[in-house]
Coordinates of C-alpha atoms and ligand atoms in Angstrom, one line a residue:
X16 CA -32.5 27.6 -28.7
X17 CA -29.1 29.7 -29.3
X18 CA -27.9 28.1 -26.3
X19 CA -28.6 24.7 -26.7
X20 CA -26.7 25.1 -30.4
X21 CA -23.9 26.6 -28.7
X22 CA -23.6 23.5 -26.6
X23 CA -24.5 21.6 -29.4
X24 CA -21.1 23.2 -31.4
X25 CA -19.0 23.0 -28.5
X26 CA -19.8 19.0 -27.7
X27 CA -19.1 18.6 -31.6
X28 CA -15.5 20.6 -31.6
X29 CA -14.8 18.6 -28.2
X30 CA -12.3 15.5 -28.0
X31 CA -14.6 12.5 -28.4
X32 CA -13.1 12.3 -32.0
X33 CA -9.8 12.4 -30.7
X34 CA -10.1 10.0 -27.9
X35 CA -11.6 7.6 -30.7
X36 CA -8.5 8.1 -32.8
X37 CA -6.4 7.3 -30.2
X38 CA -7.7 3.4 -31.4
X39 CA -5.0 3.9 -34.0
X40 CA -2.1 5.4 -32.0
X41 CA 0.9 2.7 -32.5
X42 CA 2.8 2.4 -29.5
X43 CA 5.3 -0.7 -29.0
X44 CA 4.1 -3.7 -27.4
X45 CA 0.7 -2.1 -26.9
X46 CA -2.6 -3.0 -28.2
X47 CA -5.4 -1.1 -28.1
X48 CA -8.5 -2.7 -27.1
X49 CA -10.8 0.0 -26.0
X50 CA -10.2 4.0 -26.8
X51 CA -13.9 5.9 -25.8
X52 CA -15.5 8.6 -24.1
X53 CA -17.2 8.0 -21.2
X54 CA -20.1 10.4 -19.8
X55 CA -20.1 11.5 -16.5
X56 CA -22.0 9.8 -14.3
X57 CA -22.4 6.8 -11.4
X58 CA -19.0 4.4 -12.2
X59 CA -20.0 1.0 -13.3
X60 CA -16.8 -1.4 -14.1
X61 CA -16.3 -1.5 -17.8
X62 CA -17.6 -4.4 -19.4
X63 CA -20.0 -5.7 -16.5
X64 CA -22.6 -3.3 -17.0
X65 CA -25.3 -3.0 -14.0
X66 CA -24.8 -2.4 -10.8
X67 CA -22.7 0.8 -9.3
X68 CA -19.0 -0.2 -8.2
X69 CA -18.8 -1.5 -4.4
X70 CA -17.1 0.7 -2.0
X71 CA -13.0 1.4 -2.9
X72 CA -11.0 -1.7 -1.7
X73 CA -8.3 -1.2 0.8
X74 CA -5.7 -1.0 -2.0
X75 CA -8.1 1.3 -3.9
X76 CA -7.2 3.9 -0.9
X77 CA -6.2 7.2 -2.8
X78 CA -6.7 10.5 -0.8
X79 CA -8.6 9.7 2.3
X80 CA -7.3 5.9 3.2
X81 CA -9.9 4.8 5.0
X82 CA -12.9 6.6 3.6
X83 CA -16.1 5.2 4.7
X84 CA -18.6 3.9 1.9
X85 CA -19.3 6.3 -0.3
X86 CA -23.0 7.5 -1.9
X87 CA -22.8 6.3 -5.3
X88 CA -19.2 7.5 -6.9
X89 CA -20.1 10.2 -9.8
X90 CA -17.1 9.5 -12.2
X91 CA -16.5 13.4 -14.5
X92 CA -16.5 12.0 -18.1
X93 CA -13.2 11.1 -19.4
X94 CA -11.8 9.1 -22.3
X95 CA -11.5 5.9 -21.2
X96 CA -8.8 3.6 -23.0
X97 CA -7.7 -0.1 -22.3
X98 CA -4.8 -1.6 -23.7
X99 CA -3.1 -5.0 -23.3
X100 CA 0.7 -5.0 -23.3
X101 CA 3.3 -7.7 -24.2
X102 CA 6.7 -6.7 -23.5
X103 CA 8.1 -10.2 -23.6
X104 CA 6.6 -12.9 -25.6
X105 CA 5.1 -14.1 -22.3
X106 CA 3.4 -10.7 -21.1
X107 CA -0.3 -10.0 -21.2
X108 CA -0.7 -6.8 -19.2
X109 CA -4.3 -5.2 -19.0
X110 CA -3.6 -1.8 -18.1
X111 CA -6.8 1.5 -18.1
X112 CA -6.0 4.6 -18.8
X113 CA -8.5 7.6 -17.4
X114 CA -7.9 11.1 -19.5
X115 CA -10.8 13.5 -17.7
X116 CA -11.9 16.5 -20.2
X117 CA -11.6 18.7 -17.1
X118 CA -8.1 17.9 -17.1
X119 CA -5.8 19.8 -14.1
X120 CA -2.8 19.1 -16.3
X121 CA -1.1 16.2 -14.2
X122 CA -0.9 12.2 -14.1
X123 CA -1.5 10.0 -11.3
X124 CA -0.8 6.5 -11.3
X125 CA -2.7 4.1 -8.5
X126 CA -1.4 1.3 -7.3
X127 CA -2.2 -2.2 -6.5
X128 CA -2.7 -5.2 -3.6
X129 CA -1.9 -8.3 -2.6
X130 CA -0.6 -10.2 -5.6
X131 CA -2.8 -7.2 -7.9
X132 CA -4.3 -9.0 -11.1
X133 CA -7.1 -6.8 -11.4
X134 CA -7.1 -3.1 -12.3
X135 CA -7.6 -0.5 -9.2
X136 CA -11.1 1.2 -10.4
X137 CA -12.0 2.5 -7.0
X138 CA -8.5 4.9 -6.9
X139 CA -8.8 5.3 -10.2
X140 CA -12.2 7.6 -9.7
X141 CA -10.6 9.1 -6.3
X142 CA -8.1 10.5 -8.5
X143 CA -10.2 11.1 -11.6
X144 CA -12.3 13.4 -9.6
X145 CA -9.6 15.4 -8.9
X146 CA -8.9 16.1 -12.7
X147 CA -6.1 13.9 -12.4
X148 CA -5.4 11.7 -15.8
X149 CA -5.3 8.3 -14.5
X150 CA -4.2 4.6 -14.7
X151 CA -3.9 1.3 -13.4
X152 CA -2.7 -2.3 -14.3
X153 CA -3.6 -5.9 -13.3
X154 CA 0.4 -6.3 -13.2
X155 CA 0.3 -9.2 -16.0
X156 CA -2.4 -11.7 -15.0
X157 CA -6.0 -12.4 -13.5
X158 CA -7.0 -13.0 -9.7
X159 CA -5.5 -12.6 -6.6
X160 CA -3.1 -15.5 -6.1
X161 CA 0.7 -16.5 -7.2
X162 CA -0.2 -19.0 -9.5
X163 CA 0.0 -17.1 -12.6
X164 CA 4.2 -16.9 -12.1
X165 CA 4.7 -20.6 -11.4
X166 CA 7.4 -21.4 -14.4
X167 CA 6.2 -17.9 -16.0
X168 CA 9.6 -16.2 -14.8
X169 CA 8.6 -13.4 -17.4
X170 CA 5.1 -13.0 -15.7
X171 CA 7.3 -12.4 -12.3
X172 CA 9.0 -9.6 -13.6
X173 CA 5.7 -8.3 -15.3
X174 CA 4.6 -8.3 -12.1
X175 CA 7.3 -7.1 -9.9
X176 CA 8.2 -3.7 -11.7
X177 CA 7.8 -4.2 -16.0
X178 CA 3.5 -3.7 -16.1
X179 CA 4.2 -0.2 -13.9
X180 CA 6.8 0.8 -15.6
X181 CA 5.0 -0.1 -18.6
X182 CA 1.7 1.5 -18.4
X183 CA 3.6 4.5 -17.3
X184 CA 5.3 5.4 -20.2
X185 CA 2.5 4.8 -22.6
X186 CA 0.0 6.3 -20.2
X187 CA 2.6 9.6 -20.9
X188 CA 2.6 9.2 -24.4
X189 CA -1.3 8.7 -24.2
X190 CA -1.6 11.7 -22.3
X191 CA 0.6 13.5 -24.6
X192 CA -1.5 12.7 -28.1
X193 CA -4.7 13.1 -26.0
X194 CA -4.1 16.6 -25.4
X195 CA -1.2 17.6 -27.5
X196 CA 1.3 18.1 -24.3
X197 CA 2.3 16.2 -21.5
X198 CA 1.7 15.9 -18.3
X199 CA 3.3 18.5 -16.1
X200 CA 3.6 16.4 -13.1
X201 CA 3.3 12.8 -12.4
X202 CA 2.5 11.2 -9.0
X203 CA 2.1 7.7 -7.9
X204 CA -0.4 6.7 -5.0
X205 CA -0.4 3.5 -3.5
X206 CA -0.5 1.2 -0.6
X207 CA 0.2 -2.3 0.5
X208 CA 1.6 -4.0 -3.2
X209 CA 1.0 -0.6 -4.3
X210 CA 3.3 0.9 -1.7
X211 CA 6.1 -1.6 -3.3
X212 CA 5.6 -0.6 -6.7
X213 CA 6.0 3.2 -5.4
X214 CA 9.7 2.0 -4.3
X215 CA 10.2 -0.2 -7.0
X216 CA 9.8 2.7 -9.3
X217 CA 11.8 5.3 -7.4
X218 CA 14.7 2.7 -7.4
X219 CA 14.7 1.4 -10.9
X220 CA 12.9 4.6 -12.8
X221 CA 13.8 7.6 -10.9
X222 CA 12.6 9.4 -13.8
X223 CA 9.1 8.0 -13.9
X224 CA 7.3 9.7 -11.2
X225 CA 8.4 12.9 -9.5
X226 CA 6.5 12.4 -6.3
X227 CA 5.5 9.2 -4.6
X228 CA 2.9 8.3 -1.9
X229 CA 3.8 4.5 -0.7
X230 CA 1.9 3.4 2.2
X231 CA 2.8 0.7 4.1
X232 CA 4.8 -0.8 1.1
X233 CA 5.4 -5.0 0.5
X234 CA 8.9 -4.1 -0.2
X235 CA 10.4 -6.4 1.1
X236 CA 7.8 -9.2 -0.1
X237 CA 9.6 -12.4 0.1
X238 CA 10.1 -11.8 3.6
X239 CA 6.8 -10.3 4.8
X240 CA 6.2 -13.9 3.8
X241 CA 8.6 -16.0 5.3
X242 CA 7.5 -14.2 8.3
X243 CA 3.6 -14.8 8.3
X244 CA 4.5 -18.8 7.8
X245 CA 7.3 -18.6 10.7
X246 CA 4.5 -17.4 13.2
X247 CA 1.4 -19.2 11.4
X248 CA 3.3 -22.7 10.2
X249 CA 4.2 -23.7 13.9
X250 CA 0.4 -23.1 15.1
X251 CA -0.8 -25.2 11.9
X252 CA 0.7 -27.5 13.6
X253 CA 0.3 -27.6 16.9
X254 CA -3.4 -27.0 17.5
X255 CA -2.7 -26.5 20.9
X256 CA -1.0 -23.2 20.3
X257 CA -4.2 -21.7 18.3
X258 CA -5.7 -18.4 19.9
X259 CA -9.0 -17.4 19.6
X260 CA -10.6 -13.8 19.1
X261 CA -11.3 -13.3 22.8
X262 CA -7.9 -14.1 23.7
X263 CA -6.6 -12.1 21.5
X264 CA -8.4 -9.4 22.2
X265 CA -7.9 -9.5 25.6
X266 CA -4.3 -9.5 25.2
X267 CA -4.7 -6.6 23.2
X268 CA -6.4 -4.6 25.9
X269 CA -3.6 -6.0 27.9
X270 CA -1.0 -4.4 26.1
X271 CA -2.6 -1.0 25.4
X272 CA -3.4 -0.6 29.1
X273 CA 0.4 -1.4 30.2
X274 CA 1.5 1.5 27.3
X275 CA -1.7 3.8 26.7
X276 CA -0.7 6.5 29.1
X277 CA 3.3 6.7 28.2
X278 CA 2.0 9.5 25.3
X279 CA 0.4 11.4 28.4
X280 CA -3.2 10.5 27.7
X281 CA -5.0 7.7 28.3
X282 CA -7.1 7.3 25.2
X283 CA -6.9 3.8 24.0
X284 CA -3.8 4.4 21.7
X285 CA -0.5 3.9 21.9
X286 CA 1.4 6.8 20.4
X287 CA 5.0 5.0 20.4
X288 CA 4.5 1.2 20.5
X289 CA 8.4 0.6 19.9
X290 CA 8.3 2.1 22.9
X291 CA 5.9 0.2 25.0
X292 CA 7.8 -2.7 26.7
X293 CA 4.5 -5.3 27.3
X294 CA 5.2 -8.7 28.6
X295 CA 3.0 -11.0 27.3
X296 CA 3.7 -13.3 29.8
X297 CA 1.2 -11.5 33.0
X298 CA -1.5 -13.2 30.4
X299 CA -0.6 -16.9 31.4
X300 CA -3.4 -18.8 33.0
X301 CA -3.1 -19.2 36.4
X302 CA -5.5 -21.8 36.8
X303 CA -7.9 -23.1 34.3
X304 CA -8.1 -22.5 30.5
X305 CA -10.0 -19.1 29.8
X306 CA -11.0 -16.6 28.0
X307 CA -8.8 -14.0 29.1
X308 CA -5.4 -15.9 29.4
X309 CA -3.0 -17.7 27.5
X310 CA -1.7 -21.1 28.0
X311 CA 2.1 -21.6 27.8
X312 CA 1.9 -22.9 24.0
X313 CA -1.0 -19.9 22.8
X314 CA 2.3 -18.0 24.8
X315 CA 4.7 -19.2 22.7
X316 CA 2.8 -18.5 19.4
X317 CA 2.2 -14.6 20.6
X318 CA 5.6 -14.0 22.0
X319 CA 6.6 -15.4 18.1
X320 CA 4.3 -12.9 16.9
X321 CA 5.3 -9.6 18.8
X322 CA 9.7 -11.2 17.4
X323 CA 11.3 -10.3 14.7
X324 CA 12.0 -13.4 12.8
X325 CA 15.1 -14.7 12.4
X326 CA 17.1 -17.5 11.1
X327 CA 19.8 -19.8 12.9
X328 CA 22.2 -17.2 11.9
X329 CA 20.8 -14.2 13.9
X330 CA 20.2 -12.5 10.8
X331 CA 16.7 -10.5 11.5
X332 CA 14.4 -11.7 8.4
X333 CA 11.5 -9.6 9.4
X334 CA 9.9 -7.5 12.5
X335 CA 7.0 -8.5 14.4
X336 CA 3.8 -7.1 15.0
X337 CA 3.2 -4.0 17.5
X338 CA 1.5 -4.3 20.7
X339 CA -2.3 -2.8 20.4
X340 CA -2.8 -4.5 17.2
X341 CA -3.6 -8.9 18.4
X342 CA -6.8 -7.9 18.4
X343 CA -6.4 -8.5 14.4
X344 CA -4.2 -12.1 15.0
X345 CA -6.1 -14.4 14.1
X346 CA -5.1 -14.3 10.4
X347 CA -1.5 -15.7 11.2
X348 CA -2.3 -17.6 14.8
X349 CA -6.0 -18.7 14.7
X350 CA -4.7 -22.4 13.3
X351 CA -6.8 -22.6 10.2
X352 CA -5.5 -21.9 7.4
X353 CA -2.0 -20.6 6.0
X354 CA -2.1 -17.2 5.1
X355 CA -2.7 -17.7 1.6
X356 CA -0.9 -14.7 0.4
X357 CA 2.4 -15.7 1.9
X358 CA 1.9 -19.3 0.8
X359 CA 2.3 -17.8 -2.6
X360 CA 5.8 -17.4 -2.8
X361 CA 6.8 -20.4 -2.0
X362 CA 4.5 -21.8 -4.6
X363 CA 6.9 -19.7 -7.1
X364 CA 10.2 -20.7 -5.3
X365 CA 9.3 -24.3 -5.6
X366 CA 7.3 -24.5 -9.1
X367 CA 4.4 -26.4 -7.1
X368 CA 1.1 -25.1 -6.3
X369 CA 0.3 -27.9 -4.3
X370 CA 3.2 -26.5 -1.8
X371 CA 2.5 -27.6 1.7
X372 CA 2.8 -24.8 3.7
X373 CA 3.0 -27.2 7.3
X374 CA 6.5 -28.1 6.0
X375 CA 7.8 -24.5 6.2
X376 CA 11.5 -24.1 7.1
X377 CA 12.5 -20.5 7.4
X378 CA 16.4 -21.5 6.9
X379 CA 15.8 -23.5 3.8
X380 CA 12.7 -21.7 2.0
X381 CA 13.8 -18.1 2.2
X382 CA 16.7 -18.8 0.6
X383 CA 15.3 -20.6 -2.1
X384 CA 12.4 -17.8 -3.0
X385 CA 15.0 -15.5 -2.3
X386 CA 17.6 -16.5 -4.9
X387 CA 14.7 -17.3 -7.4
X388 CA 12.5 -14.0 -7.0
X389 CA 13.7 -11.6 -4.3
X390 CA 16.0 -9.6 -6.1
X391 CA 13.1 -9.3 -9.0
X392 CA 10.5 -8.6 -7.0
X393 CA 11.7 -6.7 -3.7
X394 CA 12.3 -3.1 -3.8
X395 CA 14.7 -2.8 -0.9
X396 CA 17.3 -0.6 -2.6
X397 CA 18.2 2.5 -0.2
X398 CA 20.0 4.4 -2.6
X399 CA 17.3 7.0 -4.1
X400 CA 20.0 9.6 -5.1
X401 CA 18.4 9.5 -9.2
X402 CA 14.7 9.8 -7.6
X403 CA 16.0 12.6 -5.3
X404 CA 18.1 14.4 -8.0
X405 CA 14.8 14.0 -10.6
X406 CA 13.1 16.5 -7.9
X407 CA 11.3 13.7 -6.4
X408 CA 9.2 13.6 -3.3
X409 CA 8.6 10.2 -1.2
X410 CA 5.7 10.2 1.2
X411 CA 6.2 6.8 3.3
X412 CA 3.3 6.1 5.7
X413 CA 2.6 3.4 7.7
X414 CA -0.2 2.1 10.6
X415 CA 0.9 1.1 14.0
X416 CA -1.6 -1.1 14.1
X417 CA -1.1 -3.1 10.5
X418 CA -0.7 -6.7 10.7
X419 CA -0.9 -7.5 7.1
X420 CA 2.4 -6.1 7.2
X421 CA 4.2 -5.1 10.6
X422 CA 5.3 -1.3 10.3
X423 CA 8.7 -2.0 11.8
X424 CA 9.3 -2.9 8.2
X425 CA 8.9 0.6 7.0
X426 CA 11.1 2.0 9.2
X427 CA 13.9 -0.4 8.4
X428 CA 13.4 0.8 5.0
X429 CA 13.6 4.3 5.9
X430 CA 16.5 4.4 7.9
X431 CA 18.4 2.1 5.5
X432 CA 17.8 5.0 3.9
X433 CA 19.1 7.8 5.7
X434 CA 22.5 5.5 6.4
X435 CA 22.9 5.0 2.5
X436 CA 22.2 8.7 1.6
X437 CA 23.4 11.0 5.0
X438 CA 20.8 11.3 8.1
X439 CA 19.3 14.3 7.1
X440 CA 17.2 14.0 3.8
X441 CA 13.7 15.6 4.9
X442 CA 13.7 17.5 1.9
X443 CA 12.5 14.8 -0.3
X444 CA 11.7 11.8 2.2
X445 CA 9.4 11.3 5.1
X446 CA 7.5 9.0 7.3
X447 CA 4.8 9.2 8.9
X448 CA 3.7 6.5 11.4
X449 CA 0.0 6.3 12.6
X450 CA -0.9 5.2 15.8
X451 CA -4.4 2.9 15.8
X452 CA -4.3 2.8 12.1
X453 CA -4.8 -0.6 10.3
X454 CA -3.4 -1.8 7.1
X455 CA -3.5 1.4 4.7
X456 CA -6.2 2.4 7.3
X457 CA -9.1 2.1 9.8
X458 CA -8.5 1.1 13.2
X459 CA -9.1 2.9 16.0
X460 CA -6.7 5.4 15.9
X461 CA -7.0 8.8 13.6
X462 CA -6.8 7.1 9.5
X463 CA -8.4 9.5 7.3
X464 CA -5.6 11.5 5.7
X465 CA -5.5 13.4 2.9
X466 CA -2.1 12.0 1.3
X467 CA -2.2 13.8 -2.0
X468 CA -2.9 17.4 -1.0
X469 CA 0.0 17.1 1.3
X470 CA 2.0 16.0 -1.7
X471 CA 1.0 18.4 -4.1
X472 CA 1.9 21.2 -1.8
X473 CA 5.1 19.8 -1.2
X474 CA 6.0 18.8 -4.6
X475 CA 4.0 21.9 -6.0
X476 CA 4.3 24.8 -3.3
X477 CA 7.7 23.5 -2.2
X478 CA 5.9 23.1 1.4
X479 CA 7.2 20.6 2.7
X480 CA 4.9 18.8 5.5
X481 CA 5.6 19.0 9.2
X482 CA 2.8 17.7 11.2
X483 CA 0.1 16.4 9.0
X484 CA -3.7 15.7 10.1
X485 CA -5.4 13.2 10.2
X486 CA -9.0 12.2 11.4
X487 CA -11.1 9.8 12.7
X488 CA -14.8 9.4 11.6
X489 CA -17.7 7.3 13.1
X490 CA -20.8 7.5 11.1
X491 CA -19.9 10.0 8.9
X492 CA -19.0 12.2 11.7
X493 CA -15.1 13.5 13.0
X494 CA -15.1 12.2 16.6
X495 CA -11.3 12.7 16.8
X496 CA -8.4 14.7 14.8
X497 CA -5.0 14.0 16.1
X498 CA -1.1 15.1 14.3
X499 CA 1.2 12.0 13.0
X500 CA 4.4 13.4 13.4
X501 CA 7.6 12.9 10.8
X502 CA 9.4 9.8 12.2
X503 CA 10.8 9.6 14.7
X504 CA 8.8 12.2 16.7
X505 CA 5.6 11.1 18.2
X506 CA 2.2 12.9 19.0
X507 CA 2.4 13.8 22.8
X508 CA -0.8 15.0 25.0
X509 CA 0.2 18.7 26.6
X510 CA -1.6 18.4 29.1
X511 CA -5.3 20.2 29.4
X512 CA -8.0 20.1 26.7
X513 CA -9.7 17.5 24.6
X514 CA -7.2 14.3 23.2
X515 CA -9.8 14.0 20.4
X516 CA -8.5 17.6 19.4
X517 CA -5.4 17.4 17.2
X518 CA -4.4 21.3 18.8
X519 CA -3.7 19.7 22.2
X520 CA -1.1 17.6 21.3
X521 CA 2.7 18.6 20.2
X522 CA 5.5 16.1 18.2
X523 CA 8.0 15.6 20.3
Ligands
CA612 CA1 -2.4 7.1 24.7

């Protein structure tokens, strides 16, 4: 009896009176729309009631991208507080703050996909659990399309850096009434869109975040999507040139058996594929049409796909995909449909969401979206000299195997980098290239990797990361762990002993 009035006292004393009160908090632009405590227990999305929250999304990666599904998420309980912002007459940003009452004393921020428009839940428990404070944001509008910004220029920069930016700095000042300090630290973890608005922040807020996870990062959005309608647009219309999945994937087992053993182990992965010179050509069809060869226009459309895009000029407007990853083409070269995602900025750059993609001119359209939104909304800026003299961290990671968004990309970024700043800035950047990994993981290759304890140590312990592991799990079980290397070095087999053992292998 004692003890249950001693817990009884404690629960009274405790902050569900203060995460009420935060209702009445008066921040600018902010309105307050829900400020409560939430027990602990399964996660069920605010609002809907019912069922249990399906498995995390691939932007709701946060510390092991590619997790397999989950038993039911227990969420610890938290104040929970959603607010809509309106920093231009325009805005209406939904952002969710998390504010655990086992609180480790720091603030991470999860990141979006795609074109965002709805708040990341799935990271937001990932990081929750952790005893991290937490938030995300729909970026300024509902659903996952670009039709919110057409002739909503104030939406477009809502969602290209102003609802992060945002719902950071009242998150702080949310955390900092909650529990009468601020956070110590604060760390942003995202992928995809999220891995943009990682960049975007360490270029324009330097200040914001001192340490930043961005995998596989749409920075350089308008011209991810010029180049999925410069290899999809010609196939759209030329029917002829459409590959199917067994084609593709037996171009895929092409190209990994021409490069699988240059790493010194023939496992099914390419270690290097900027290394691996595959000519697509020994697919041709030497006689009939079949399953396992190309004709010369399915040639045409793969060669376009492996390319670097680029306009009459020679200037490169985007890399291609890596060899060991068609097996995932059909998106861009199956002839069907327009990648939707892609047809979305060109929506914006010509005010029309009736856009027909089959007109597509790479010369004349990235131009226009990029004088009407690229500067806004890509986050291409090498200069990180404020993030770096904040005492900022930047994780960059990226899948050999992506074809949402080719990898080469991140490495552009990264060495634009190193050019602006001086070639040797491993104390406060690094990449990390998987090999067999998918967009912001899966894939064949070793994905699950535990992004944020290799940042905290970094950014906590001042360890910085050499090697880092990573695993690969079929049902539920580790069949494979494997080093990804700092770029440029590669995972090489030494010789003797499993390859699904991450000890035989050295970066090289
Ligand atoms: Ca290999």
């Amino acid at each position: 009896m004692l003890a249950v009035l001693a817990l009884s006292a404690t629960l009274a004393s405790s902050s569900p009176a203060s995460c009420e009160s935060l209702k009445s908090i008066s921040l600018p632009n902010m309105t307050i729309v829900a400020a409560e405590m939430v027990a602990a227990g399964p996660f069920t999305p605010p609002g809907r009631g019912g069922a249990p929250a399906p498995p995390a999304a691939p932007e709701g990666r946060g510390r092991g991208a590619g997790a397999p599904a989950a038993p039911p998420q227990i969420v610890p309980a938290r104040c929970r507080v959603n607010a809509i912002l309106r920093p231009s007459s325009d805005s209406e940003i939904e952002m969710e703050a998390w504010l655990p009452d086992n609180w480790n004393g720091k603030f991470q921020f999860v990141g979006g996909g795609g074109w965002a428009g709805i708040i990341s839940f799935p990271a937001m428990v990932t990081a929750v659990q952790e005893g991290y404070a937490t938030a995300s944001t729909d970026t300024g509008h509902k659903g996952g399309n670009a039709l919110f910004a057409i002739n909503h220029p104030e939406k477009v920069v809502d969602f290209a850096y102003r609802a992060v930016h945002e719902t950071t700095v009242q998150t702080k000042a949310l955390i900092a009434k909650y529990y009468d300090r601020p956070a110590r630290l604060s760390y942003w973890n995202g992928c995809s869109t999220g891995g943009r608005q990682g960049l975007m922040e360490a270029q324009k807020f330097p200040d914001d975040f001192d340490a930043i996870i961005a995998g596989a990062p749409a920075n350089f959005q308008t011209h991810l999507h010029a180049w999925d309608l410069s290899v999809a647009v010609p196939v759209l219309n030329n029917p002829a040139a459409a590959l199917t999945a067994a084609k593709l994937t037996a171009l895929s087992e092409a190209a990994v058996n021409a490069c699988d053993a240059q790493d010194g182990v023939k496992d099914g992965l390419i270690s290097n594929p900027g290394a691996c010179k595959f000519d697509p050509s020994v697919m041709l069809c030497k006689g009939a049409d079949g399953p396992n060869c190309l004709t010369p226009p399915q040639l045409d459309a793969v060669k376009r796909a492996y390319a670097t895009t680029k306009l009459k000029s020679g200037d490169a407007v985007f890399p291609g995909k890596q060899p060991g990853s068609e097996y995932q083409w059909m998106a861009f070269l199956g002839g069907q449909n327009a990648p939707g995602v892609s047809v979305g900025s060109f929506q914006v750059a010509y005010n029309d969401a009736n856009w027909d993609a089959k007109g597509f001119d790479v010369d004349r359209d990235l131009k226009i979206v990029d004088d009407k939104v690229g500067s806004i909304i890509n986050a291409v800026n090498p200069d990180l000299s404020a993030f770096k003299a904040h005492g900022g961290k930047l994780l960059l990671y990226h899948g050999w195997n992506d074809t949402a968004i080719s990898p080469g990309n991140t490495i552009n970024y990264y060495e634009s980098v190193l050019k602006k700043m001086g070639g040797k800035q491993d104390d406060f950047v690094r990449l990390y290239m998987a090999p067999g990994m998918q967009h912001c993981g899966g894939g064949p290759g070793p994905n699950q990797i535990n992004y944020m304890a290799i940042m905290e140590r970094w950014r906590e312990n001042n360890q910085a990361p050499a090697s880092i592991e990573a695993v690969h799990v079929t049902n539920n079980r580790v069949d494979m762990t494997r080093p990804l290397c700092p770029y440029p070095q590669t995972a090489t087999y030494k010789g003797s002993g499993s390859p699904n053992d991450a000890s035989n292998f050295a970066c090289k």
